[in-house]
Short mmCIF file of C-alpha atoms in Angstrom, two decimals:
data_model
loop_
_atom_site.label_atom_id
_atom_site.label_comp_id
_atom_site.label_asym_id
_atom_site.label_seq_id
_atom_site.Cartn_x
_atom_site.Cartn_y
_atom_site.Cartn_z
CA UNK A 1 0.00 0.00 0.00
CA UNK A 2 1.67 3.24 -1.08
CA UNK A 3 0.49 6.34 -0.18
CA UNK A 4 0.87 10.10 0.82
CA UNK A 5 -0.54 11.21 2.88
CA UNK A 6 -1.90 8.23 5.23
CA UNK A 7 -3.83 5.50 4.32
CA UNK A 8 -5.51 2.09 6.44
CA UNK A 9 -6.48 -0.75 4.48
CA UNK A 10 -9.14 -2.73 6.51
CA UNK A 11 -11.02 -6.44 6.22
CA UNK A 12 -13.98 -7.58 7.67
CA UNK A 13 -13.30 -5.00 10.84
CA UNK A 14 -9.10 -5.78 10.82
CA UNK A 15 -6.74 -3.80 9.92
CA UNK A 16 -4.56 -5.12 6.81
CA UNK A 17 -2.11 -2.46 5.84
CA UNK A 18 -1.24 0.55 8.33
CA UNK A 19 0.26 3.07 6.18
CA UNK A 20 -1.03 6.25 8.43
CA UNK A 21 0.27 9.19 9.46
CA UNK A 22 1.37 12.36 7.29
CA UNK A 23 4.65 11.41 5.00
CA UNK A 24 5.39 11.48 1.20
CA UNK A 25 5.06 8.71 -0.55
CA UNK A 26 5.84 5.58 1.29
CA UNK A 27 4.95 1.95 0.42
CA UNK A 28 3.77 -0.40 3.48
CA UNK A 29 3.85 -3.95 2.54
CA UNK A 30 1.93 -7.10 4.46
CA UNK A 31 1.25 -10.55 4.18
CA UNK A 32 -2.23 -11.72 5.18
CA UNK A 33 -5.01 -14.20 4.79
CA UNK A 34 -8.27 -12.24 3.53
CA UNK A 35 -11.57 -12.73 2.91
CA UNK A 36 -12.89 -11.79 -0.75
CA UNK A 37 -15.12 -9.24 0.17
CA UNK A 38 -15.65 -6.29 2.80
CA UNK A 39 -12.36 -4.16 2.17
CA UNK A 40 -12.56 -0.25 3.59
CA UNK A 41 -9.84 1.68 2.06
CA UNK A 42 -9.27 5.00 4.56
CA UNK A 43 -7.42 7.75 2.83
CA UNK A 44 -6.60 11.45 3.83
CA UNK A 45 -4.22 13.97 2.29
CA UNK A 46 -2.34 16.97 3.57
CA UNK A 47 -1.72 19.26 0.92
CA UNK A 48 0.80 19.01 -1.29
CA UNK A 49 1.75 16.01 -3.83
CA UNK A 50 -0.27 13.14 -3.21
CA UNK A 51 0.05 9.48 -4.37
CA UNK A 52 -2.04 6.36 -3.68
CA UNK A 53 -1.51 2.67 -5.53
CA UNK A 54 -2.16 -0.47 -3.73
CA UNK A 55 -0.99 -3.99 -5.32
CA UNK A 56 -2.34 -6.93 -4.07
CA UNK A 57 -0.80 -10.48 -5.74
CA UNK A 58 -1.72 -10.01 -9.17
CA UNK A 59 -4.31 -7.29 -8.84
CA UNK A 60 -3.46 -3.50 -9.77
CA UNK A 61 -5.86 -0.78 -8.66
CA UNK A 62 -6.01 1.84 -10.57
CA UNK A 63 -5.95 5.30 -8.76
CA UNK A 64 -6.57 8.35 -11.63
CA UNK A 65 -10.17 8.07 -11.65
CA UNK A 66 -10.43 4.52 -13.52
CA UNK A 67 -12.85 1.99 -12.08
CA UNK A 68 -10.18 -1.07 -10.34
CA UNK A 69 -9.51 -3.01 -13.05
CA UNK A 70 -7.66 -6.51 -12.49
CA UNK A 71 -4.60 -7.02 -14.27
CA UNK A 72 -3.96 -10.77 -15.40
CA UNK A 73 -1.07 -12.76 -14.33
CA UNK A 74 1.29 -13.33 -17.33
CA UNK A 75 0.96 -16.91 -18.99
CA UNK A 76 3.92 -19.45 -17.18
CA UNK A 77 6.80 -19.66 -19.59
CA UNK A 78 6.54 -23.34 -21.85
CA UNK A 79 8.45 -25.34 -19.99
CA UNK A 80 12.06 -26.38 -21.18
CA UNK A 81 12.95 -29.36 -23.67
CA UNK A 82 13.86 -32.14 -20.97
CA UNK A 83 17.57 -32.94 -21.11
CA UNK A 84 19.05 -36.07 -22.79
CA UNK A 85 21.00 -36.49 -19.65
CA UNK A 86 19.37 -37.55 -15.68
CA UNK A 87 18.12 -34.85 -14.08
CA UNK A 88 20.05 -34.16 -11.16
CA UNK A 89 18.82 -34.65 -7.72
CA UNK A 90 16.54 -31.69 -6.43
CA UNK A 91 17.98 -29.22 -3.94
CA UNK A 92 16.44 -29.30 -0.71
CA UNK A 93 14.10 -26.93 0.10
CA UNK A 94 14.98 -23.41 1.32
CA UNK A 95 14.27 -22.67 5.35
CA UNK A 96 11.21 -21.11 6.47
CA UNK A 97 11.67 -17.25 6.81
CA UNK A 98 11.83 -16.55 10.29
CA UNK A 99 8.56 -14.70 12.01
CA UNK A 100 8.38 -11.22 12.59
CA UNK A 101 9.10 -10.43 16.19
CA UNK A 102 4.99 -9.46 16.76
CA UNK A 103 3.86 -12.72 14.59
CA UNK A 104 1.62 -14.83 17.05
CA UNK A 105 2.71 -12.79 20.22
CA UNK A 106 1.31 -9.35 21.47
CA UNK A 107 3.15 -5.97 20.25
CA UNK A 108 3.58 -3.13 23.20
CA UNK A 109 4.44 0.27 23.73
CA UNK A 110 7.72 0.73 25.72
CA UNK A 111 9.59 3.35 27.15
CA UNK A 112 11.88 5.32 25.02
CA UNK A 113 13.85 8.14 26.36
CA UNK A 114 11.24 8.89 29.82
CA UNK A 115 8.78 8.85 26.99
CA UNK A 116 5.70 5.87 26.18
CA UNK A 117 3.36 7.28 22.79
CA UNK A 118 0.46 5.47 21.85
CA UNK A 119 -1.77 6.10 18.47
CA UNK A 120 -4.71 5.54 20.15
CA UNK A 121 -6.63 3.95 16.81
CA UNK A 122 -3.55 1.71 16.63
CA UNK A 123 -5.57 -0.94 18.04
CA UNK A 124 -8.54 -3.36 16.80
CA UNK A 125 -10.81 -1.06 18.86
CA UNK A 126 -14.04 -2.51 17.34
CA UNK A 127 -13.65 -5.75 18.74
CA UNK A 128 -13.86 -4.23 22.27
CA UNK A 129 -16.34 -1.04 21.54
CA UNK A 130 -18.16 -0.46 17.93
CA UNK A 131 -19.22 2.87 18.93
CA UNK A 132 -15.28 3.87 18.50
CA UNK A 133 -14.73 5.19 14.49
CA UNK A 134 -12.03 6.34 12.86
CA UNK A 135 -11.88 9.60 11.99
CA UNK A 136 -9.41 12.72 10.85
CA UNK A 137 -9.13 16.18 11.32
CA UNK A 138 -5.99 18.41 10.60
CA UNK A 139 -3.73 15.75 9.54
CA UNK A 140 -4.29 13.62 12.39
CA UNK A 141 -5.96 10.42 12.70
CA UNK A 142 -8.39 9.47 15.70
CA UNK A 143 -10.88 7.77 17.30
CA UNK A 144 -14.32 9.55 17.72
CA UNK A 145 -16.65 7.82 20.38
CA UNK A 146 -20.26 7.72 19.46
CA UNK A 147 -19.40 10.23 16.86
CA UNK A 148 -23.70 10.29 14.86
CA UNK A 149 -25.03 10.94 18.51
CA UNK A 150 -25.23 14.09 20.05
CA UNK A 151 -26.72 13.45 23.02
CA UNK A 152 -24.80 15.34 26.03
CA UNK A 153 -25.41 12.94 28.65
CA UNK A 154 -22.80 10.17 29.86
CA UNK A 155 -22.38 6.85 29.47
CA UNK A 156 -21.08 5.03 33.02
CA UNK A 157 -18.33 2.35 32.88
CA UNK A 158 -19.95 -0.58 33.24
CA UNK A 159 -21.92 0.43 29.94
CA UNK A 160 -18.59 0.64 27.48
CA UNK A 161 -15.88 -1.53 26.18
CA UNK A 162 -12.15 -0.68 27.12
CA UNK A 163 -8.88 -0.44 24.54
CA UNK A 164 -6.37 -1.44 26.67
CA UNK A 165 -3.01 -0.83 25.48
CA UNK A 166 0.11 -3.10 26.64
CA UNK A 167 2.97 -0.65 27.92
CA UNK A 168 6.38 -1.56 29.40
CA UNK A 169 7.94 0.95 31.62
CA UNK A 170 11.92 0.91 32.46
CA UNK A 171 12.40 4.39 34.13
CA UNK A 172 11.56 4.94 37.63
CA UNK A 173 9.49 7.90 39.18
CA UNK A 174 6.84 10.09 38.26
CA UNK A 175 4.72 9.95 35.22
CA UNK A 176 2.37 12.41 33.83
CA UNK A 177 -0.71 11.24 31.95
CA UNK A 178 -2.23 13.25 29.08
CA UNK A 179 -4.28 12.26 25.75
CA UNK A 180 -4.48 14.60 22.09
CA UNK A 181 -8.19 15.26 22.21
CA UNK A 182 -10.87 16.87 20.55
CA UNK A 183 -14.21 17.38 21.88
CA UNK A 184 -17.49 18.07 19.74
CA UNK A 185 -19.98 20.54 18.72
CA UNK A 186 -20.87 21.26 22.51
CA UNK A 187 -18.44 21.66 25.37
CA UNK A 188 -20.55 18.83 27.18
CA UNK A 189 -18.77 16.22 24.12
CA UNK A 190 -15.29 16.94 26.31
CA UNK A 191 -13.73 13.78 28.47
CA UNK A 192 -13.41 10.09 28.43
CA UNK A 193 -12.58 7.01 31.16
CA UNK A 194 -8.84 6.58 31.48
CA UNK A 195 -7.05 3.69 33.96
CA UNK A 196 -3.27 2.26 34.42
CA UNK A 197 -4.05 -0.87 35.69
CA UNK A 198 -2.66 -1.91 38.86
CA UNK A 199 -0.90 1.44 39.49
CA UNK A 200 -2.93 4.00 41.23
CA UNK A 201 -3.64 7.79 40.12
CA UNK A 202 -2.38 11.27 41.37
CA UNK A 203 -3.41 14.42 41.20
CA UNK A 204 -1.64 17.24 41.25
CA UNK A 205 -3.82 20.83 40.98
CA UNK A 206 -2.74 22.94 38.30
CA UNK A 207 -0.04 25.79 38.81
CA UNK A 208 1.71 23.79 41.85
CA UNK A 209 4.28 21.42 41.43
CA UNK A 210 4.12 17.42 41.11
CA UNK A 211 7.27 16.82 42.41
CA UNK A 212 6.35 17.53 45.92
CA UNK A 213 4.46 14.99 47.57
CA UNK A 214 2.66 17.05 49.55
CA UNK A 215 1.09 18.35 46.41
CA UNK A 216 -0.04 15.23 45.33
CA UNK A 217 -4.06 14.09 45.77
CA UNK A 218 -4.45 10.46 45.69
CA UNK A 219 -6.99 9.47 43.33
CA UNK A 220 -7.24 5.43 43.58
CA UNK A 221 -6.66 2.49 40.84
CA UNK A 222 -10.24 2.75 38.99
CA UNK A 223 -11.32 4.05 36.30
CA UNK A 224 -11.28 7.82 36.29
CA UNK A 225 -13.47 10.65 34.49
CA UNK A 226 -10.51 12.53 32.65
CA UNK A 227 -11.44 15.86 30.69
CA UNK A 228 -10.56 18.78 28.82
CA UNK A 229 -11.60 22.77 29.22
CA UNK A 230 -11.09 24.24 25.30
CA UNK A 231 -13.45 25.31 22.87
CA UNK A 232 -14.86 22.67 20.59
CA UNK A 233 -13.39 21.08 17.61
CA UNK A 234 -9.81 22.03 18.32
CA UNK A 235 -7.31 19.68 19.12
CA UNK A 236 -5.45 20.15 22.57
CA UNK A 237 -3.27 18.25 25.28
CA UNK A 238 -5.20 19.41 27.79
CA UNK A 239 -5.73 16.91 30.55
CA UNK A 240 -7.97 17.51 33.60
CA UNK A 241 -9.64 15.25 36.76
CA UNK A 242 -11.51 16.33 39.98
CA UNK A 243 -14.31 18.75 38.71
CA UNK A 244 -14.18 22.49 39.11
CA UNK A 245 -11.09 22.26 40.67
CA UNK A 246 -8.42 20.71 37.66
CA UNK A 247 -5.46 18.61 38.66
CA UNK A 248 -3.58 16.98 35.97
CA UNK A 249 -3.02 13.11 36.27
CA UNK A 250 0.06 11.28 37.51
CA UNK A 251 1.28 7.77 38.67
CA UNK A 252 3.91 6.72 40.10
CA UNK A 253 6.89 3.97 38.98
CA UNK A 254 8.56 2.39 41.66
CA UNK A 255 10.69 -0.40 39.88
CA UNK A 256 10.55 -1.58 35.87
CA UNK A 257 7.04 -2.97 35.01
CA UNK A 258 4.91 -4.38 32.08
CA UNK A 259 1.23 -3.33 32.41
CA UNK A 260 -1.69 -1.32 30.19
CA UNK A 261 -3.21 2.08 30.48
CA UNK A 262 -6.45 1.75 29.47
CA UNK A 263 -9.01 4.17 27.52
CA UNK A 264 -12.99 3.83 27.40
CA UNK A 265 -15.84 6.59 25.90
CA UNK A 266 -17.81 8.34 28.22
CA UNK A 267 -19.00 11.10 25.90
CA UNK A 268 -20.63 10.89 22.56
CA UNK A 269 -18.54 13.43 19.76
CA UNK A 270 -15.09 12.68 21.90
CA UNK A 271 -11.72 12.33 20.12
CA UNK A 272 -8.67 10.64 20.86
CA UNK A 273 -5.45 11.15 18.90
CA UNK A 274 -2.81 10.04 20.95
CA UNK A 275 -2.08 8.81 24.71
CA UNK A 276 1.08 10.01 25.92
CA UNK A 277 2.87 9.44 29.54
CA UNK A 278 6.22 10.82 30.49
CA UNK A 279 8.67 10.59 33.36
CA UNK A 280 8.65 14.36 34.69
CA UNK A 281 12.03 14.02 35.88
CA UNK A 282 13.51 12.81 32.68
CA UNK A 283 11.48 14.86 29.96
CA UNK A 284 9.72 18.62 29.49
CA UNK A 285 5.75 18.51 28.38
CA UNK A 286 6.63 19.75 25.35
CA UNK A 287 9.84 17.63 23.98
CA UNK A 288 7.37 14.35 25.35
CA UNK A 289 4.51 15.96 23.07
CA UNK A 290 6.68 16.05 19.89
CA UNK A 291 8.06 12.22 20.02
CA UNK A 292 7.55 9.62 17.61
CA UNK A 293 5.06 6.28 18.78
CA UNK A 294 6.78 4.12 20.57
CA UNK A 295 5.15 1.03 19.01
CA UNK A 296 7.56 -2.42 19.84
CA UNK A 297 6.67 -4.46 16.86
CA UNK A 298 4.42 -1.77 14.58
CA UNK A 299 0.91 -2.15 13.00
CA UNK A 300 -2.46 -2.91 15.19
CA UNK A 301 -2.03 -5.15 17.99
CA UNK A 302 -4.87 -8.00 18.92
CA UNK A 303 -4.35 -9.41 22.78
CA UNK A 304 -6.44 -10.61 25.32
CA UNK A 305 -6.40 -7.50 28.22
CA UNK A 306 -5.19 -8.32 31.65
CA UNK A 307 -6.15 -5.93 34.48
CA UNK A 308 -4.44 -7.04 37.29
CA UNK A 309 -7.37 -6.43 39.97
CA UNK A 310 -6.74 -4.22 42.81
CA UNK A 311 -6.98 -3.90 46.16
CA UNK A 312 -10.48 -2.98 47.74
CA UNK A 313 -10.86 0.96 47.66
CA UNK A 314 -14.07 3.12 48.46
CA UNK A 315 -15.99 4.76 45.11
CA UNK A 316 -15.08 7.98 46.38
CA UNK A 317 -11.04 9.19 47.73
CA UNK A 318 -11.16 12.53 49.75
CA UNK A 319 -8.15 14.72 50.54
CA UNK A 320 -7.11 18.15 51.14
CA UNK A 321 -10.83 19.08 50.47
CA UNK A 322 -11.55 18.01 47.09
CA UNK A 323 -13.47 15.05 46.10
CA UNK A 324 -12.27 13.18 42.74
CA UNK A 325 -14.85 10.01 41.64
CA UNK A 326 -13.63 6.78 40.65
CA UNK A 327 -15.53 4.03 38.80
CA UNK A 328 -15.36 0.45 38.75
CA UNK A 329 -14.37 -1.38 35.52
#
């Protein structure tokens, strides 16, 4: 699949081909099993030159206009006059390729540099939630919850499917939390459920600073409402929790660990571009903002979530004055 700018080539719901993201012209190449019907071709371009081809086998499809038109394989060569002499004995048969490090395990995102950065559609989200679409806006591709209802209520957690996404930490310390988001036609479309599982939440009001403990307002292990305060359709890092009183999101790292920060819709119209966590000792906000993914193995990752489950906590952690609600999940 060659493209510029992005393109996804999809199956029956899977994700073929991941050639996304904005780039020139850049061929992404994959060997799959497909069915014969039910491909969705996603395309968007960002100005500029633009190319799009996508060769499949012995099929061409044709790109200026043209309706796809399949291009024949060549007729096999006539096969060679048979020697007069034996033929000799057959060479043995080349060795298997070896796999690709993802084939038949799970990809994750690890640590580079104090920095982990997800692409949150990066991820066979419609197996866990079909109200998740893919979408793009300003040369960047996202996931839109519920995007064809514009209802302003809430949907609670035990009404949604999670994406969890594997993550492997190495650094030690503490880590900031913060999603690329975009909110709706109404400032009511504006935050979604977010969890680390196992590994509970912080939060730190805005203007002081995380490093001090005493700063710090512990938030639990559940899921928690996380939200943004910008005008609609406009992307932003903006990160909040605890309403009408914003503290931005941190947990803490105590040793090296493998485990998956998790993402589920809460309002209808609400975009996700990216998921980013850094270690605040290590890296600024906005060098962590401006690094590549930090995909393992590449393309969209299938797994089975594990959520390690933690230890009993009340619905509702109080401190310093402020009340911050968690939900189960």
């Amino acid at each position: 699949l060659e493209s510029n700018d992005g393109t996804v080539l999809r199956n029956g719901g899977k994700t073929i081909v991941n050639n996304d993201g904005v780039h020139q012209c850049k061929e992404v190449s994959k060997v799959a099993t497909v069915s014969e019907y039910g491909y969705v071709l996603t395309y968007f371009q960002n100005g500029g030159d633009s190319c799009l081809n996508l060769l499949v086998d012995d099929w061409q499809v044709v790109t200026s206009g043209a309706v796809p038109v399949p291009v024949p394989a060549p007729e096999p060569a006539p096969a060679p006059a048979p020697a007069p002499a034996p033929a000799p004995a057959p060479a043995p048969a080349p060795a298997p390729a070896p796999a690709s490090p993802c084939d038949g395990a799970p990809g994750k995102w690890k640590e580079q540099n104090g920095v982990v950065m997800i692409e949150a559609e990066r991820i066979d989200y419609p197996l866990y939630d079909s109200k998740w679409s893919l979408e793009s806006m300003g040369g960047e591709t996202y996931l839109e919850y519920d995007k064809d209802n514009s209802w302003t209520g809430v949907y609670k957690i035990d009404q949604v499917g999670k994406l969890c996404y594997p993550v492997t930490f190495s650094s030690t310390g503490l880590w900031k939390f913060e999603f690329k988001n975009v909110n709706g036609h109404k400032t009511e479309h504006n935050d979604a459920f977010v969890k680390m599982a196992g590994l509970p939440w912080w939060g730190v009001q805005e203007g002081k600073d995380p490093k001090v403990s005493a700063n710090r307002l512990k938030l639990g292990t559940k899921y928690l409402k996380a939200y943004r305060n910008r005008n609609p359709g406009t992307w932003a890092w903006d990160t909040r929790t605890v309403d009408f009183d914003a503290h931005g999101l941190y947990f803490q790292i105590g040793s090296p660990i493998s485990t998956e920060v998790c993402l589920a819709g809460r309002s209808t119209k609400f975009g996700v571009g990216k998921l980013l966590m850094y270690n605040v000792n290590k890296v600024p906000a906005w060098t962590a903002r401006e690094s590549a993914e930090t995909l393992e193995c590449g393309g969209t990752i299938t797994y089975t979530p594990f959520e390690p489950a933690p230890a009993p906590e009340n619905a509702l952690w109080q401190g310093k004055g402020r009340i911050a609600q968690s939900y189960d999940g």
